[in-house]
């Protein structure tokens, strides 16, 4: 089955700096890669996703890049703000059944 | 997100008891999922169902059971065979052919 590795497990940045979280996946059949933000005790919220026919996608301060050859994808947050502090999860899915496999998460702390 | 309702939000179980977590969606989604989240960990798939009257085991199905008698409902039973059930349980759904997986607000289960 699919295996998703996520790094780092914790990340602390100063407000205004950029943050990068990286994930690798094992199943070459995976073609859908969402990123979720989860605040303490709440449900994960989708923040951005990318499909394997696209190499990069941006949405305001958030971007995701995908390297299919290397089987890795990354989340980039620019101009970080304290409200960006949360746990971020990457995931991968083959798409045929939308069965998501998640990474273990990254706790991002943005210091004012 | 508001179209998926999980109940109860908090549940306490005595050892040896079975408990059932409810998940209802009014999004007309075909596929539904149950994930388990332990503190500081990612989400692990318990069971999923792509169509009424059909479901498949995920990565950690032992000690759990599900049913899918109606499209909008996918209840999860945590049986006494699940030796370490204390966790945060998340239900999710997606429309076949769609992009986004939606999560319910989650249910906290504690063994007392």
PDB file of C-alpha atoms in Angstrom:
ATOM      1  CA  UNK A   1       0.000   0.000   0.000  1.00  0.00           C
ATOM      2  CA  UNK A   2       0.851   3.666  -0.091  1.00  0.00           C
ATOM      3  CA  UNK A   3       3.299   5.117   2.430  1.00  0.00           C
ATOM      4  CA  UNK A   4       3.618   8.854   2.988  1.00  0.00           C
ATOM      5  CA  UNK A   5       6.553  10.356   4.871  1.00  0.00           C
ATOM      6  CA  UNK A   6       6.347  13.960   6.091  1.00  0.00           C
ATOM      7  CA  UNK A   7       9.122  16.244   7.351  1.00  0.00           C
ATOM      8  CA  UNK A   8       9.774  18.057   9.566  1.00  0.00           C
ATOM      9  CA  UNK A   9       7.553  16.971  12.442  1.00  0.00           C
ATOM     10  CA  UNK A  10       7.835  20.412  14.027  1.00  0.00           C
ATOM     11  CA  UNK A  11       8.671  23.760  12.464  1.00  0.00           C
ATOM     12  CA  UNK A  12       9.048  27.106  14.172  1.00  0.00           C
ATOM     13  CA  UNK A  13       9.365  30.323  12.173  1.00  0.00           C
ATOM     14  CA  UNK A  14       9.197  34.040  12.786  1.00  0.00           C
ATOM     15  CA  UNK A  15       6.203  35.965  11.541  1.00  0.00           C
ATOM     16  CA  UNK A  16       6.797  37.032   7.960  1.00  0.00           C
ATOM     17  CA  UNK A  17       9.213  34.202   7.181  1.00  0.00           C
ATOM     18  CA  UNK A  18       8.452  31.368   4.792  1.00  0.00           C
ATOM     19  CA  UNK A  19       7.698  27.792   5.844  1.00  0.00           C
ATOM     20  CA  UNK A  20       8.268  24.663   3.787  1.00  0.00           C
ATOM     21  CA  UNK A  21       6.945  21.193   4.561  1.00  0.00           C
ATOM     22  CA  UNK A  22       7.987  18.198   2.480  1.00  0.00           C
ATOM     23  CA  UNK A  23       6.371  14.837   1.795  1.00  0.00           C
ATOM     24  CA  UNK A  24       7.378  11.750  -0.116  1.00  0.00           C
ATOM     25  CA  UNK A  25       5.117   8.948  -1.313  1.00  0.00           C
ATOM     26  CA  UNK A  26       5.780   5.399  -2.418  1.00  0.00           C
ATOM     27  CA  UNK A  27       2.967   4.398  -4.783  1.00  0.00           C
ATOM     28  CA  UNK A  28       3.516   5.602  -8.327  1.00  0.00           C
ATOM     29  CA  UNK A  29      -0.226   5.156  -8.933  1.00  0.00           C
ATOM     30  CA  UNK A  30      -1.011   8.065  -6.590  1.00  0.00           C
ATOM     31  CA  UNK A  31      -2.229  11.059  -8.527  1.00  0.00           C
ATOM     32  CA  UNK A  32      -3.963  13.317  -6.016  1.00  0.00           C
ATOM     33  CA  UNK A  33      -2.107  15.178  -3.261  1.00  0.00           C
ATOM     34  CA  UNK A  34      -4.058  17.367  -0.837  1.00  0.00           C
ATOM     35  CA  UNK A  35      -2.791  19.365   2.115  1.00  0.00           C
ATOM     36  CA  UNK A  36      -4.853  19.818   5.255  1.00  0.00           C
ATOM     37  CA  UNK A  37      -4.603  22.252   8.149  1.00  0.00           C
ATOM     38  CA  UNK A  38      -5.840  21.086  11.530  1.00  0.00           C
ATOM     39  CA  UNK A  39      -6.267  23.266  14.585  1.00  0.00           C
ATOM     40  CA  UNK A  40      -6.310  21.650  17.999  1.00  0.00           C
ATOM     41  CA  UNK A  41      -9.400  19.516  18.533  1.00  0.00           C
ATOM     42  CA  UNK A  42     -10.919  20.384  15.178  1.00  0.00           C
ATOM     43  CA  UNK A  43     -11.370  18.635  11.889  1.00  0.00           C
ATOM     44  CA  UNK A  44      -8.798  18.879   9.108  1.00  0.00           C
ATOM     45  CA  UNK A  45      -9.538  21.571   6.571  1.00  0.00           C
ATOM     46  CA  UNK A  46      -8.353  21.328   2.979  1.00  0.00           C
ATOM     47  CA  UNK A  47      -6.074  24.255   2.146  1.00  0.00           C
ATOM     48  CA  UNK A  48      -4.723  23.276  -1.263  1.00  0.00           C
ATOM     49  CA  UNK A  49      -4.403  20.229  -3.474  1.00  0.00           C
ATOM     50  CA  UNK A  50      -2.614  19.202  -6.633  1.00  0.00           C
ATOM     51  CA  UNK A  51      -3.048  16.501  -9.221  1.00  0.00           C
ATOM     52  CA  UNK A  52      -0.245  14.655 -10.936  1.00  0.00           C
ATOM     53  CA  UNK A  53      -0.728  16.413 -14.260  1.00  0.00           C
ATOM     54  CA  UNK A  54       0.325  19.708 -12.669  1.00  0.00           C
ATOM     55  CA  UNK A  55       3.741  20.622 -11.277  1.00  0.00           C
ATOM     56  CA  UNK A  56       2.815  23.633  -9.177  1.00  0.00           C
ATOM     57  CA  UNK A  57      -0.276  25.340  -7.833  1.00  0.00           C
ATOM     58  CA  UNK A  58      -0.638  28.615  -5.941  1.00  0.00           C
ATOM     59  CA  UNK A  59      -3.359  30.171  -3.846  1.00  0.00           C
ATOM     60  CA  UNK A  60      -2.367  33.525  -2.381  1.00  0.00           C
ATOM     61  CA  UNK A  61       0.332  32.809   0.236  1.00  0.00           C
ATOM     62  CA  UNK A  62       0.183  29.046  -0.202  1.00  0.00           C
ATOM     63  CA  UNK A  63       1.771  26.968  -2.945  1.00  0.00           C
ATOM     64  CA  UNK A  64       2.311  23.293  -3.556  1.00  0.00           C
ATOM     65  CA  UNK A  65       4.900  21.726  -5.842  1.00  0.00           C
ATOM     66  CA  UNK A  66       4.974  18.164  -7.121  1.00  0.00           C
ATOM     67  CA  UNK A  67       7.858  16.134  -8.522  1.00  0.00           C
ATOM     68  CA  UNK A  68       6.391  12.901  -9.862  1.00  0.00           C
ATOM     69  CA  UNK A  69       9.723  11.465 -10.860  1.00  0.00           C
ATOM     70  CA  UNK A  70      11.116  11.811  -7.371  1.00  0.00           C
ATOM     71  CA  UNK A  71       7.728  11.088  -5.759  1.00  0.00           C
ATOM     72  CA  UNK A  72       7.764  14.109  -3.521  1.00  0.00           C
ATOM     73  CA  UNK A  73       5.619  17.161  -3.015  1.00  0.00           C
ATOM     74  CA  UNK A  74       5.972  20.230  -0.847  1.00  0.00           C
ATOM     75  CA  UNK A  75       3.866  22.914   0.797  1.00  0.00           C
ATOM     76  CA  UNK A  76       5.181  26.470   0.800  1.00  0.00           C
ATOM     77  CA  UNK A  77       3.681  29.181   2.977  1.00  0.00           C
ATOM     78  CA  UNK A  78       5.019  32.694   2.457  1.00  0.00           C
ATOM     79  CA  UNK A  79       4.671  35.730   4.729  1.00  0.00           C
ATOM     80  CA  UNK A  80       3.603  33.529   7.622  1.00  0.00           C
ATOM     81  CA  UNK A  81       1.206  34.894  10.230  1.00  0.00           C
ATOM     82  CA  UNK A  82       0.453  33.701  13.782  1.00  0.00           C
ATOM     83  CA  UNK A  83      -2.891  32.338  12.599  1.00  0.00           C
ATOM     84  CA  UNK A  84      -1.009  29.948  10.320  1.00  0.00           C
ATOM     85  CA  UNK A  85       0.041  28.074  13.478  1.00  0.00           C
ATOM     86  CA  UNK A  86      -1.519  24.592  13.307  1.00  0.00           C
ATOM     87  CA  UNK A  87      -0.739  21.011  12.344  1.00  0.00           C
ATOM     88  CA  UNK A  88      -0.396  20.462   8.609  1.00  0.00           C
ATOM     89  CA  UNK A  89      -0.930  17.079   6.966  1.00  0.00           C
ATOM     90  CA  UNK A  90      -0.037  15.952   3.506  1.00  0.00           C
ATOM     91  CA  UNK A  91      -1.827  13.031   1.887  1.00  0.00           C
ATOM     92  CA  UNK A  92      -1.751  10.935  -1.267  1.00  0.00           C
ATOM     93  CA  UNK A  93      -4.406   9.016  -3.119  1.00  0.00           C
ATOM     94  CA  UNK A  94      -4.570   6.893  -6.266  1.00  0.00           C
ATOM     95  CA  UNK A  95      -7.772   8.699  -7.110  1.00  0.00           C
ATOM     96  CA  UNK A  96      -9.724   5.625  -8.129  1.00  0.00           C
ATOM     97  CA  UNK A  97     -11.238   5.222  -4.677  1.00  0.00           C
ATOM     98  CA  UNK A  98     -10.114   8.473  -3.051  1.00  0.00           C
ATOM     99  CA  UNK A  99      -8.522   6.434  -0.290  1.00  0.00           C
ATOM    100  CA  UNK A 100      -6.201   8.962   1.297  1.00  0.00           C
ATOM    101  CA  UNK A 101      -2.996   7.977   3.051  1.00  0.00           C
ATOM    102  CA  UNK A 102      -1.785  10.718   5.393  1.00  0.00           C
ATOM    103  CA  UNK A 103       1.617  11.792   6.589  1.00  0.00           C
ATOM    104  CA  UNK A 104       2.119  12.091  10.351  1.00  0.00           C
ATOM    105  CA  UNK A 105       1.806  15.847  10.356  1.00  0.00           C
ATOM    106  CA  UNK A 106       3.924  18.940  10.943  1.00  0.00           C
ATOM    107  CA  UNK A 107       3.299  21.238  13.886  1.00  0.00           C
ATOM    108  CA  UNK A 108       3.926  24.737  12.571  1.00  0.00           C
ATOM    109  CA  UNK A 109       4.419  27.524  15.085  1.00  0.00           C
ATOM    110  CA  UNK A 110       4.619  31.107  13.859  1.00  0.00           C
ATOM    111  CA  UNK A 111       6.144  33.367  16.477  1.00  0.00           C
ATOM    112  CA  UNK A 112       5.021  37.026  16.535  1.00  0.00           C
TER     113      UNK A 112
ATOM    114  CA  UNK B   1     -18.082  20.752   5.611  1.00  0.00           C
ATOM    115  CA  UNK B   2     -21.341  21.451   7.410  1.00  0.00           C
ATOM    116  CA  UNK B   3     -22.995  18.609   5.438  1.00  0.00           C
ATOM    117  CA  UNK B   4     -21.357  15.866   7.507  1.00  0.00           C
ATOM    118  CA  UNK B   5     -22.652  15.359  11.016  1.00  0.00           C
ATOM    119  CA  UNK B   6     -20.946  13.151  13.568  1.00  0.00           C
ATOM    120  CA  UNK B   7     -22.404  12.245  16.936  1.00  0.00           C
ATOM    121  CA  UNK B   8     -21.787  12.139  19.740  1.00  0.00           C
ATOM    122  CA  UNK B   9     -18.929  14.626  19.963  1.00  0.00           C
ATOM    123  CA  UNK B  10     -17.711  13.120  23.251  1.00  0.00           C
ATOM    124  CA  UNK B  11     -18.244   9.526  24.347  1.00  0.00           C
ATOM    125  CA  UNK B  12     -16.991   7.525  27.285  1.00  0.00           C
ATOM    126  CA  UNK B  13     -16.868   3.760  27.083  1.00  0.00           C
ATOM    127  CA  UNK B  14     -16.395   1.218  29.791  1.00  0.00           C
ATOM    128  CA  UNK B  15     -14.072  -1.637  29.046  1.00  0.00           C
ATOM    129  CA  UNK B  16     -15.898  -4.543  27.423  1.00  0.00           C
ATOM    130  CA  UNK B  17     -18.608  -2.385  25.888  1.00  0.00           C
ATOM    131  CA  UNK B  18     -19.383  -1.820  22.244  1.00  0.00           C
ATOM    132  CA  UNK B  19     -20.121   1.739  21.174  1.00  0.00           C
ATOM    133  CA  UNK B  20     -21.414   3.139  17.901  1.00  0.00           C
ATOM    134  CA  UNK B  21     -20.397   6.463  16.380  1.00  0.00           C
ATOM    135  CA  UNK B  22     -22.838   8.036  13.992  1.00  0.00           C
ATOM    136  CA  UNK B  23     -21.949   9.710  10.684  1.00  0.00           C
ATOM    137  CA  UNK B  24     -24.604  11.277   8.459  1.00  0.00           C
ATOM    138  CA  UNK B  25     -24.082  13.340   5.308  1.00  0.00           C
ATOM    139  CA  UNK B  26     -26.551  15.293   3.206  1.00  0.00           C
ATOM    140  CA  UNK B  27     -24.098  16.023   0.405  1.00  0.00           C
ATOM    141  CA  UNK B  28     -25.271  13.092  -1.743  1.00  0.00           C
ATOM    142  CA  UNK B  29     -21.714  11.770  -1.693  1.00  0.00           C
ATOM    143  CA  UNK B  30     -21.096   8.209  -2.795  1.00  0.00           C
ATOM    144  CA  UNK B  31     -17.959   7.405  -0.796  1.00  0.00           C
ATOM    145  CA  UNK B  32     -17.589   7.597   2.971  1.00  0.00           C
ATOM    146  CA  UNK B  33     -14.634   6.956   5.264  1.00  0.00           C
ATOM    147  CA  UNK B  34     -13.698   6.505   8.898  1.00  0.00           C
ATOM    148  CA  UNK B  35     -10.328   7.641  10.166  1.00  0.00           C
ATOM    149  CA  UNK B  36      -8.751   7.374  13.582  1.00  0.00           C
ATOM    150  CA  UNK B  37      -6.385  10.007  14.952  1.00  0.00           C
ATOM    151  CA  UNK B  38      -4.207   9.514  18.009  1.00  0.00           C
ATOM    152  CA  UNK B  39      -2.589  12.482  19.781  1.00  0.00           C
ATOM    153  CA  UNK B  40       0.307  13.855  17.783  1.00  0.00           C
ATOM    154  CA  UNK B  41      -0.301  11.378  15.005  1.00  0.00           C
ATOM    155  CA  UNK B  42      -1.685  11.413  11.510  1.00  0.00           C
ATOM    156  CA  UNK B  43      -4.972   9.969  10.374  1.00  0.00           C
ATOM    157  CA  UNK B  44      -5.253   6.234   9.832  1.00  0.00           C
ATOM    158  CA  UNK B  45      -7.999   4.666   7.727  1.00  0.00           C
ATOM    159  CA  UNK B  46     -10.315   2.233   9.499  1.00  0.00           C
ATOM    160  CA  UNK B  47     -12.980   1.445   6.888  1.00  0.00           C
ATOM    161  CA  UNK B  48     -14.321   2.982   3.712  1.00  0.00           C
ATOM    162  CA  UNK B  49     -17.357   2.527   1.521  1.00  0.00           C
ATOM    163  CA  UNK B  50     -17.700   3.558  -2.092  1.00  0.00           C
ATOM    164  CA  UNK B  51     -21.310   2.483  -2.538  1.00  0.00           C
ATOM    165  CA  UNK B  52     -24.317   1.438  -0.514  1.00  0.00           C
ATOM    166  CA  UNK B  53     -24.152  -2.092   0.894  1.00  0.00           C
ATOM    167  CA  UNK B  54     -20.421  -2.355   0.204  1.00  0.00           C
ATOM    168  CA  UNK B  55     -17.391  -1.467   2.313  1.00  0.00           C
ATOM    169  CA  UNK B  56     -13.702  -2.326   2.569  1.00  0.00           C
ATOM    170  CA  UNK B  57     -11.223  -2.582   5.395  1.00  0.00           C
ATOM    171  CA  UNK B  58      -8.649   0.124   5.749  1.00  0.00           C
ATOM    172  CA  UNK B  59      -5.287  -0.120   7.451  1.00  0.00           C
ATOM    173  CA  UNK B  60      -6.514  -0.617  11.031  1.00  0.00           C
ATOM    174  CA  UNK B  61      -9.900  -2.373  10.776  1.00  0.00           C
ATOM    175  CA  UNK B  62      -9.385  -4.892  13.589  1.00  0.00           C
ATOM    176  CA  UNK B  63     -11.810  -4.318  16.447  1.00  0.00           C
ATOM    177  CA  UNK B  64     -14.140  -2.142  14.360  1.00  0.00           C
ATOM    178  CA  UNK B  65     -17.231  -2.790  12.262  1.00  0.00           C
ATOM    179  CA  UNK B  66     -19.324  -0.670   9.895  1.00  0.00           C
ATOM    180  CA  UNK B  67     -22.486  -0.802   7.829  1.00  0.00           C
ATOM    181  CA  UNK B  68     -23.690   1.150   4.804  1.00  0.00           C
ATOM    182  CA  UNK B  69     -27.396   0.491   4.486  1.00  0.00           C
ATOM    183  CA  UNK B  70     -28.173   4.009   3.312  1.00  0.00           C
ATOM    184  CA  UNK B  71     -26.154   6.374   1.127  1.00  0.00           C
ATOM    185  CA  UNK B  72     -26.216   9.117   3.728  1.00  0.00           C
ATOM    186  CA  UNK B  73     -25.223   7.019   6.736  1.00  0.00           C
ATOM    187  CA  UNK B  74     -22.021   5.179   7.679  1.00  0.00           C
ATOM    188  CA  UNK B  75     -21.971   4.253  11.384  1.00  0.00           C
ATOM    189  CA  UNK B  76     -18.844   2.883  13.039  1.00  0.00           C
ATOM    190  CA  UNK B  77     -19.000   0.392  15.903  1.00  0.00           C
ATOM    191  CA  UNK B  78     -16.011   0.173  18.198  1.00  0.00           C
ATOM    192  CA  UNK B  79     -16.166  -3.311  19.630  1.00  0.00           C
ATOM    193  CA  UNK B  80     -14.721  -4.695  22.832  1.00  0.00           C
ATOM    194  CA  UNK B  81     -12.104  -6.400  20.673  1.00  0.00           C
ATOM    195  CA  UNK B  82     -10.487  -2.999  20.078  1.00  0.00           C
ATOM    196  CA  UNK B  83      -8.050  -2.923  22.977  1.00  0.00           C
ATOM    197  CA  UNK B  84      -6.960   0.701  22.735  1.00  0.00           C
ATOM    198  CA  UNK B  85      -9.940   2.667  21.425  1.00  0.00           C
ATOM    199  CA  UNK B  86      -9.255   6.026  23.040  1.00  0.00           C
ATOM    200  CA  UNK B  87      -8.820   8.388  20.089  1.00  0.00           C
ATOM    201  CA  UNK B  88     -10.366  11.090  17.920  1.00  0.00           C
ATOM    202  CA  UNK B  89     -12.549   9.582  15.185  1.00  0.00           C
ATOM    203  CA  UNK B  90     -13.206  11.403  11.938  1.00  0.00           C
ATOM    204  CA  UNK B  91     -15.790  10.581   9.311  1.00  0.00           C
ATOM    205  CA  UNK B  92     -15.357  11.874   5.770  1.00  0.00           C
ATOM    206  CA  UNK B  93     -17.092  11.739   2.421  1.00  0.00           C
ATOM    207  CA  UNK B  94     -16.422  12.517  -1.231  1.00  0.00           C
ATOM    208  CA  UNK B  95     -18.427  12.589  -4.419  1.00  0.00           C
ATOM    209  CA  UNK B  96     -17.182  10.049  -6.954  1.00  0.00           C
ATOM    210  CA  UNK B  97     -15.413  12.023  -9.629  1.00  0.00           C
ATOM    211  CA  UNK B  98     -15.036  14.979  -7.288  1.00  0.00           C
ATOM    212  CA  UNK B  99     -11.879  16.482  -5.884  1.00  0.00           C
ATOM    213  CA  UNK B 100     -12.443  17.277  -2.266  1.00  0.00           C
ATOM    214  CA  UNK B 101     -12.834  15.011   0.731  1.00  0.00           C
ATOM    215  CA  UNK B 102     -14.949  16.610   3.438  1.00  0.00           C
ATOM    216  CA  UNK B 103     -14.542  15.782   7.120  1.00  0.00           C
ATOM    217  CA  UNK B 104     -17.074  15.806   9.920  1.00  0.00           C
ATOM    218  CA  UNK B 105     -16.254  17.554  13.176  1.00  0.00           C
ATOM    219  CA  UNK B 106     -15.054  14.377  14.833  1.00  0.00           C
ATOM    220  CA  UNK B 107     -15.922  12.290  17.868  1.00  0.00           C
ATOM    221  CA  UNK B 108     -13.740  11.914  20.932  1.00  0.00           C
ATOM    222  CA  UNK B 109     -13.902   8.430  22.442  1.00  0.00           C
ATOM    223  CA  UNK B 110     -12.409   7.749  25.846  1.00  0.00           C
ATOM    224  CA  UNK B 111     -12.263   4.434  27.669  1.00  0.00           C
ATOM    225  CA  UNK B 112     -12.907   4.723  31.402  1.00  0.00           C
TER     226      UNK B 112
END
